Amino acid sequence: MSVKNKKQFGVWMDSHNAIVAGKEGDGEGELVVLGHVKNAGAAGNSNENAANNQEITLTNKFFKEIVGLMGNVDEVHVTGTGQVQEQFIKFLSATPQYKNVKASESTAQKMADEQLLTYISKQFN
């Protein structure tokens, strides 16, 4: 498979927001922002166990919304703040459809969409 035909995506994320970038259609052309995903987080809960379960459920829903924007993935670069990138990469490797995805990660502060597109394109060159 040539490098040009790889389905490459980039994701900037923290625990509440994600910006997904990739090449539309056949994986050729310029990177574009495919979408923004929000995770509202768990609502106040008096039971710690219920709050934990709700947070895990909402995080998995957040991850599923992100991969829903990506479709078929060959390679992904995940960046952002905190530890959620590692959790997302583990989610991908634990999901049969995405277990063979080549994933890399880095740390970066929140950036504008255009800055993200430039940053992600540098990761794949």
Tab-separated table of N, CA and C in Angstrom:
chain	number	residue	atom	x	y	z
A	1	MET	N	0.851	-1.177	0.000
A	1	MET	CA	0.000	0.000	0.000
A	1	MET	C	0.894	1.237	0.000
A	2	SER	N	0.676	2.136	-0.901
A	2	SER	CA	1.514	3.331	-0.965
A	2	SER	C	1.106	4.311	0.126
A	3	VAL	N	2.035	5.190	0.457
A	3	VAL	CA	1.790	6.167	1.505
A	3	VAL	C	0.631	7.082	1.115
A	4	LYS	N	0.488	7.396	-0.153
A	4	LYS	CA	-0.552	8.313	-0.611
A	4	LYS	C	-1.958	7.788	-0.354
A	5	ASN	N	-2.138	6.468	-0.374
A	5	ASN	CA	-3.474	5.903	-0.224
A	5	ASN	C	-3.831	5.549	1.219
A	6	LYS	N	-2.934	5.799	2.149
A	6	LYS	CA	-3.248	5.499	3.547
A	6	LYS	C	-4.307	6.456	4.059
A	7	LYS	N	-5.209	5.924	4.846
A	7	LYS	CA	-6.232	6.747	5.485
A	7	LYS	C	-5.621	7.274	6.786
A	8	GLN	N	-5.138	8.509	6.727
A	8	GLN	CA	-4.459	9.117	7.869
A	8	GLN	C	-5.359	10.174	8.502
A	9	PHE	N	-5.384	10.149	9.827
A	9	PHE	CA	-6.204	11.089	10.576
A	9	PHE	C	-5.409	11.661	11.732
A	10	GLY	N	-5.804	12.826	12.156
A	10	GLY	CA	-5.221	13.449	13.332
A	10	GLY	C	-6.336	13.858	14.269
A	11	VAL	N	-6.076	13.732	15.556
A	11	VAL	CA	-7.077	14.106	16.559
A	11	VAL	C	-6.396	14.931	17.639
A	12	TRP	N	-6.915	16.130	17.891
A	12	TRP	CA	-6.510	16.871	19.087
A	12	TRP	C	-7.632	16.643	20.079
A	13	MET	N	-7.259	16.274	21.304
A	13	MET	CA	-8.308	16.015	22.281
A	13	MET	C	-7.861	16.326	23.697
A	14	ASP	N	-8.841	16.703	24.495
A	14	ASP	CA	-8.706	16.697	25.947
A	14	ASP	C	-9.907	15.890	26.436
A	15	SER	N	-10.171	15.886	27.708
A	15	SER	CA	-11.237	15.011	28.205
A	15	SER	C	-12.646	15.493	27.843
A	16	HIS	N	-12.775	16.723	27.318
A	16	HIS	CA	-14.103	17.253	27.004
A	16	HIS	C	-14.329	17.597	25.534
A	17	ASN	N	-13.253	17.789	24.770
A	17	ASN	CA	-13.383	18.213	23.377
A	17	ASN	C	-12.423	17.444	22.497
A	18	ALA	N	-12.802	17.283	21.239
A	18	ALA	CA	-11.911	16.674	20.251
A	18	ALA	C	-12.136	17.350	18.908
A	19	ILE	N	-11.044	17.507	18.176
A	19	ILE	CA	-11.097	17.999	16.806
A	19	ILE	C	-10.497	16.897	15.944
A	20	VAL	N	-11.252	16.446	14.951
A	20	VAL	CA	-10.811	15.354	14.089
A	20	VAL	C	-10.454	15.923	12.721
A	21	ALA	N	-9.240	15.603	12.248
A	21	ALA	CA	-8.787	16.053	10.936
A	21	ALA	C	-8.426	14.844	10.094
A	22	GLY	N	-8.663	14.945	8.811
A	22	GLY	CA	-8.316	13.858	7.906
A	22	GLY	C	-8.538	14.281	6.471
A	23	LYS	N	-8.245	13.372	5.571
A	23	LYS	CA	-8.458	13.627	4.151
A	23	LYS	C	-9.792	13.009	3.768
A	24	GLU	N	-10.647	13.798	3.174
A	24	GLU	CA	-11.973	13.310	2.805
A	24	GLU	C	-11.898	12.317	1.658
A	25	GLY	N	-12.921	11.504	1.561
A	25	GLY	CA	-13.066	10.598	0.422
A	25	GLY	C	-12.017	9.515	0.353
A	26	ASP	N	-11.235	9.524	-0.734
A	26	ASP	CA	-10.291	8.434	-1.004
A	26	ASP	C	-8.952	8.582	-0.293
A	27	GLY	N	-8.804	9.572	0.580
A	27	GLY	CA	-7.554	9.737	1.309
A	27	GLY	C	-6.522	10.550	0.553
A	28	GLU	N	-6.920	11.171	-0.539
A	28	GLU	CA	-6.011	12.023	-1.316
A	28	GLU	C	-6.370	13.473	-1.046
A	29	GLY	N	-5.451	14.378	-1.305
A	29	GLY	CA	-5.737	15.796	-1.157
A	29	GLY	C	-5.281	16.354	0.171
A	30	GLU	N	-5.790	17.513	0.484
A	30	GLU	CA	-5.403	18.235	1.693
A	30	GLU	C	-6.169	17.742	2.916
A	31	LEU	N	-5.531	17.916	4.072
A	31	LEU	CA	-6.218	17.633	5.329
A	31	LEU	C	-7.297	18.682	5.555
A	32	VAL	N	-8.420	18.232	6.079
A	32	VAL	CA	-9.510	19.140	6.449
A	32	VAL	C	-10.026	18.727	7.823
A	33	VAL	N	-10.670	19.656	8.506
A	33	VAL	CA	-11.306	19.325	9.781
A	33	VAL	C	-12.601	18.605	9.461
A	34	LEU	N	-12.703	17.369	9.944
A	34	LEU	CA	-13.885	16.545	9.686
A	34	LEU	C	-14.991	16.799	10.691
A	35	GLY	N	-14.619	17.288	11.875
A	35	GLY	CA	-15.647	17.571	12.859
A	35	GLY	C	-15.095	17.840	14.241
A	36	HIS	N	-15.971	18.333	15.083
A	36	HIS	CA	-15.681	18.600	16.494
A	36	HIS	C	-16.599	17.704	17.315
A	37	VAL	N	-16.050	17.103	18.370
A	37	VAL	CA	-16.839	16.227	19.235
A	37	VAL	C	-16.725	16.750	20.661
A	38	LYS	N	-17.846	16.775	21.366
A	38	LYS	CA	-17.858	17.236	22.762
A	38	LYS	C	-18.264	16.105	23.692
A	39	ASN	N	-17.627	16.084	24.856
A	39	ASN	CA	-17.976	15.159	25.927
A	39	ASN	C	-18.350	16.015	27.129
A	40	ALA	N	-19.633	16.073	27.436
A	40	ALA	CA	-20.103	16.935	28.520
A	40	ALA	C	-19.579	16.481	29.883
A	41	GLY	N	-19.233	15.214	30.012
A	41	GLY	CA	-18.773	14.692	31.292
A	41	GLY	C	-19.944	14.272	32.152
A	42	ALA	N	-19.613	13.588	33.220
A	42	ALA	CA	-20.645	13.063	34.116
A	42	ALA	C	-21.307	14.192	34.890
A	43	ALA	N	-22.597	14.094	35.044
A	43	ALA	CA	-23.342	15.058	35.857
A	43	ALA	C	-23.111	14.735	37.328
A	44	GLY	N	-23.434	15.658	38.172
A	44	GLY	CA	-23.274	15.433	39.603
A	44	GLY	C	-24.012	14.186	40.056
A	45	ASN	N	-23.347	13.373	40.874
A	45	ASN	CA	-23.948	12.131	41.316
A	45	ASN	C	-23.532	11.883	42.754
A	46	SER	N	-24.480	11.513	43.599
A	46	SER	CA	-24.172	11.316	45.016
A	46	SER	C	-23.473	9.979	45.266
A	47	ASN	N	-23.573	9.050	44.330
A	47	ASN	CA	-22.962	7.735	44.487
A	47	ASN	C	-21.686	7.680	43.650
A	48	GLU	N	-20.552	7.458	44.305
A	48	GLU	CA	-19.261	7.462	43.615
A	48	GLU	C	-19.179	6.371	42.545
A	49	ASN	N	-19.699	5.197	42.833
A	49	ASN	CA	-19.680	4.092	41.877
A	49	ASN	C	-20.500	4.431	40.640
A	50	ALA	N	-21.689	4.987	40.835
A	50	ALA	CA	-22.543	5.365	39.708
A	50	ALA	C	-21.872	6.462	38.884
A	51	ALA	N	-21.223	7.416	39.553
A	51	ALA	CA	-20.525	8.493	38.846
A	51	ALA	C	-19.382	7.928	38.000
A	52	ASN	N	-18.630	6.978	38.565
A	52	ASN	CA	-17.536	6.327	37.826
A	52	ASN	C	-18.063	5.613	36.593
A	53	ASN	N	-19.127	4.832	36.766
A	53	ASN	CA	-19.714	4.099	35.648
A	53	ASN	C	-20.223	5.053	34.566
A	54	GLN	N	-20.852	6.146	34.998
A	54	GLN	CA	-21.358	7.119	34.036
A	54	GLN	C	-20.202	7.766	33.269
A	55	GLU	N	-19.128	8.080	33.966
A	55	GLU	CA	-17.960	8.693	33.315
A	55	GLU	C	-17.344	7.745	32.291
A	56	ILE	N	-17.213	6.469	32.628
A	56	ILE	CA	-16.663	5.469	31.698
A	56	ILE	C	-17.563	5.349	30.469
A	57	THR	N	-18.872	5.287	30.692
A	57	THR	CA	-19.824	5.193	29.587
A	57	THR	C	-19.740	6.404	28.675
A	58	LEU	N	-19.687	7.601	29.261
A	58	LEU	CA	-19.620	8.817	28.460
A	58	LEU	C	-18.294	8.929	27.701
A	59	THR	N	-17.201	8.479	28.318
A	59	THR	CA	-15.896	8.499	27.638
A	59	THR	C	-15.910	7.550	26.450
A	60	ASN	N	-16.466	6.348	26.620
A	60	ASN	CA	-16.557	5.405	25.501
A	60	ASN	C	-17.441	5.966	24.381
A	61	LYS	N	-18.519	6.631	24.742
A	61	LYS	CA	-19.393	7.262	23.742
A	61	LYS	C	-18.626	8.349	22.988
A	62	PHE	N	-17.840	9.132	23.721
A	62	PHE	CA	-16.981	10.183	23.158
A	62	PHE	C	-16.018	9.575	22.134
A	63	PHE	N	-15.344	8.484	22.514
A	63	PHE	CA	-14.395	7.811	21.622
A	63	PHE	C	-15.101	7.262	20.373
A	64	LYS	N	-16.298	6.690	20.554
A	64	LYS	CA	-17.044	6.140	19.419
A	64	LYS	C	-17.473	7.238	18.447
A	65	GLU	N	-17.816	8.406	18.972
A	65	GLU	CA	-18.170	9.527	18.095
A	65	GLU	C	-16.962	9.979	17.287
A	66	ILE	N	-15.782	9.958	17.910
A	66	ILE	CA	-14.553	10.352	17.210
A	66	ILE	C	-14.261	9.380	16.074
A	67	VAL	N	-14.263	8.068	16.354
A	67	VAL	CA	-13.963	7.097	15.293
A	67	VAL	C	-15.065	7.083	14.239
A	68	GLY	N	-16.267	7.472	14.603
A	68	GLY	CA	-17.349	7.575	13.631
A	68	GLY	C	-17.059	8.612	12.556
A	69	LEU	N	-16.319	9.656	12.905
A	69	LEU	CA	-15.928	10.671	11.930
A	69	LEU	C	-14.787	10.189	11.033
A	70	MET	N	-14.010	9.230	11.523
A	70	MET	CA	-12.826	8.792	10.792
A	70	MET	C	-13.106	7.681	9.791
A	71	GLY	N	-14.050	6.814	10.066
A	71	GLY	CA	-14.295	5.693	9.158
A	71	GLY	C	-13.142	4.700	9.186
A	72	ASN	N	-12.725	4.229	8.017
A	72	ASN	CA	-11.592	3.301	7.944
A	72	ASN	C	-10.308	4.057	8.231
A	73	VAL	N	-9.494	3.530	9.123
A	73	VAL	CA	-8.279	4.205	9.565
A	73	VAL	C	-7.076	3.287	9.356
A	74	ASP	N	-6.016	3.821	8.744
A	74	ASP	CA	-4.744	3.103	8.670
A	74	ASP	C	-3.759	3.656	9.689
A	75	GLU	N	-3.799	4.976	9.860
A	75	GLU	CA	-2.839	5.635	10.730
A	75	GLU	C	-3.505	6.833	11.391
A	76	VAL	N	-3.204	7.039	12.675
A	76	VAL	CA	-3.774	8.178	13.399
A	76	VAL	C	-2.704	8.767	14.310
A	77	HIS	N	-2.686	10.093	14.370
A	77	HIS	CA	-1.825	10.788	15.327
A	77	HIS	C	-2.746	11.514	16.290
A	78	VAL	N	-2.579	11.229	17.578
A	78	VAL	CA	-3.429	11.807	18.617
A	78	VAL	C	-2.594	12.757	19.451
A	79	THR	N	-3.083	13.956	19.624
A	79	THR	CA	-2.371	14.947	20.417
A	79	THR	C	-3.362	15.664	21.321
A	80	GLY	N	-2.847	16.380	22.294
A	80	GLY	CA	-3.713	17.122	23.202
A	80	GLY	C	-3.100	17.230	24.577
A	81	THR	N	-3.954	17.519	25.538
A	81	THR	CA	-3.508	17.684	26.915
A	81	THR	C	-4.017	16.523	27.760
A	82	GLY	N	-3.365	16.256	28.840
A	82	GLY	CA	-3.814	15.219	29.763
A	82	GLY	C	-3.477	13.812	29.298
A	83	GLN	N	-4.215	12.846	29.816
A	83	GLN	CA	-3.938	11.438	29.550
A	83	GLN	C	-4.990	10.779	28.660
A	84	VAL	N	-5.953	11.542	28.192
A	84	VAL	CA	-7.044	10.955	27.432
A	84	VAL	C	-6.561	10.389	26.090
A	85	GLN	N	-5.449	10.928	25.546
A	85	GLN	CA	-4.925	10.387	24.283
A	85	GLN	C	-4.542	8.924	24.451
A	86	GLU	N	-3.873	8.603	25.560
A	86	GLU	CA	-3.479	7.208	25.829
A	86	GLU	C	-4.711	6.322	25.942
A	87	GLN	N	-5.741	6.813	26.614
A	87	GLN	CA	-6.984	6.047	26.750
A	87	GLN	C	-7.619	5.808	25.379
A	88	PHE	N	-7.580	6.818	24.515
A	88	PHE	CA	-8.157	6.684	23.185
A	88	PHE	C	-7.379	5.655	22.355
A	89	ILE	N	-6.065	5.684	22.438
A	89	ILE	CA	-5.248	4.714	21.696
A	89	ILE	C	-5.506	3.300	22.217
A	90	LYS	N	-5.663	3.145	23.526
A	90	LYS	CA	-6.010	1.828	24.091
A	90	LYS	C	-7.392	1.383	23.614
A	91	PHE	N	-8.334	2.327	23.533
A	91	PHE	CA	-9.667	2.029	23.023
A	91	PHE	C	-9.574	1.502	21.590
A	92	LEU	N	-8.756	2.159	20.759
A	92	LEU	CA	-8.584	1.713	19.372
A	92	LEU	C	-8.011	0.301	19.321
A	93	SER	N	-6.963	0.040	20.111
A	93	SER	CA	-6.323	-1.280	20.062
A	93	SER	C	-7.217	-2.379	20.624
A	94	ALA	N	-8.184	-2.024	21.474
A	94	ALA	CA	-9.098	-3.009	22.049
A	94	ALA	C	-10.329	-3.237	21.175
A	95	THR	N	-10.485	-2.422	20.135
A	95	THR	CA	-11.620	-2.544	19.229
A	95	THR	C	-11.169	-3.315	17.993
A	96	PRO	N	-11.784	-4.475	17.707
A	96	PRO	CA	-11.316	-5.321	16.593
A	96	PRO	C	-11.147	-4.575	15.266
A	97	GLN	N	-12.046	-3.675	14.939
A	97	GLN	CA	-11.973	-2.952	13.677
A	97	GLN	C	-10.738	-2.054	13.586
A	98	TYR	N	-10.215	-1.605	14.742
A	98	TYR	CA	-9.123	-0.633	14.757
A	98	TYR	C	-7.843	-1.171	15.367
A	99	LYS	N	-7.780	-2.473	15.669
A	99	LYS	CA	-6.624	-3.005	16.387
A	99	LYS	C	-5.322	-2.918	15.597
A	100	ASN	N	-5.388	-2.843	14.252
A	100	ASN	CA	-4.178	-2.764	13.443
A	100	ASN	C	-3.818	-1.344	13.024
A	101	VAL	N	-4.497	-0.366	13.590
A	101	VAL	CA	-4.212	1.029	13.271
A	101	VAL	C	-2.860	1.413	13.861
A	102	LYS	N	-2.043	2.065	13.039
A	102	LYS	CA	-0.759	2.579	13.521
A	102	LYS	C	-1.051	3.904	14.225
A	103	ALA	N	-0.835	3.948	15.526
A	103	ALA	CA	-1.163	5.135	16.315
A	103	ALA	C	0.090	5.750	16.908
A	104	SER	N	0.155	7.062	16.888
A	104	SER	CA	1.233	7.797	17.547
A	104	SER	C	0.589	8.908	18.356
A	105	GLU	N	1.345	9.442	19.300
A	105	GLU	CA	0.779	10.488	20.146
A	105	GLU	C	1.814	11.538	20.483
A	106	SER	N	1.324	12.696	20.862
A	106	SER	CA	2.172	13.784	21.320
A	106	SER	C	1.343	14.652	22.257
A	107	THR	N	1.987	15.639	22.833
A	107	THR	CA	1.299	16.558	23.731
A	107	THR	C	1.302	17.931	23.092
A	108	ALA	N	0.154	18.580	23.066
A	108	ALA	CA	0.052	19.925	22.494
A	108	ALA	C	-1.105	20.666	23.143
A	109	GLN	N	-0.913	21.949	23.315
A	109	GLN	CA	-1.979	22.796	23.833
A	109	GLN	C	-3.061	22.948	22.767
A	110	LYS	N	-4.239	23.390	23.187
A	110	LYS	CA	-5.338	23.593	22.235
A	110	LYS	C	-4.899	24.599	21.181
A	111	MET	N	-5.294	24.313	19.945
A	111	MET	CA	-4.923	25.189	18.844
A	111	MET	C	-6.112	25.405	17.922
A	112	ALA	N	-6.011	26.424	17.092
A	112	ALA	CA	-7.056	26.701	16.101
A	112	ALA	C	-7.056	25.585	15.061
A	113	ASP	N	-8.166	25.435	14.360
A	113	ASP	CA	-8.304	24.378	13.356
A	113	ASP	C	-7.178	24.411	12.327
A	114	GLU	N	-6.846	25.608	11.825
A	114	GLU	CA	-5.802	25.729	10.804
A	114	GLU	C	-4.444	25.282	11.353
A	115	GLN	N	-4.147	25.655	12.604
A	115	GLN	CA	-2.894	25.246	13.230
A	115	GLN	C	-2.849	23.728	13.384
A	116	LEU	N	-3.976	23.131	13.739
A	116	LEU	CA	-4.035	21.684	13.885
A	116	LEU	C	-3.750	20.995	12.553
A	117	LEU	N	-4.332	21.494	11.482
A	117	LEU	CA	-4.112	20.896	10.163
A	117	LEU	C	-2.627	20.939	9.789
A	118	THR	N	-1.972	22.052	10.062
A	118	THR	CA	-0.537	22.173	9.786
A	118	THR	C	0.253	21.215	10.658
A	119	TYR	N	-0.089	21.165	11.943
A	119	TYR	CA	0.618	20.297	12.894
A	119	TYR	C	0.475	18.826	12.497
A	120	ILE	N	-0.725	18.391	12.173
A	120	ILE	CA	-0.969	16.985	11.821
A	120	ILE	C	-0.277	16.633	10.512
A	121	SER	N	-0.320	17.528	9.534
A	121	SER	CA	0.331	17.212	8.249
A	121	SER	C	1.839	17.027	8.439
A	122	LYS	N	2.440	17.763	9.367
A	122	LYS	CA	3.875	17.590	9.655
A	122	LYS	C	4.145	16.228	10.294
A	123	GLN	N	3.188	15.697	11.046
A	123	GLN	CA	3.385	14.394	11.705
A	123	GLN	C	3.443	13.253	10.702
A	124	PHE	N	2.808	13.413	9.544
A	124	PHE	CA	2.746	12.350	8.557
A	124	PHE	C	3.773	12.509	7.436
A	125	ASN	N	4.558	13.572	7.466
A	125	ASN	CA	5.585	13.765	6.424
A	125	ASN	C	6.936	13.311	6.876
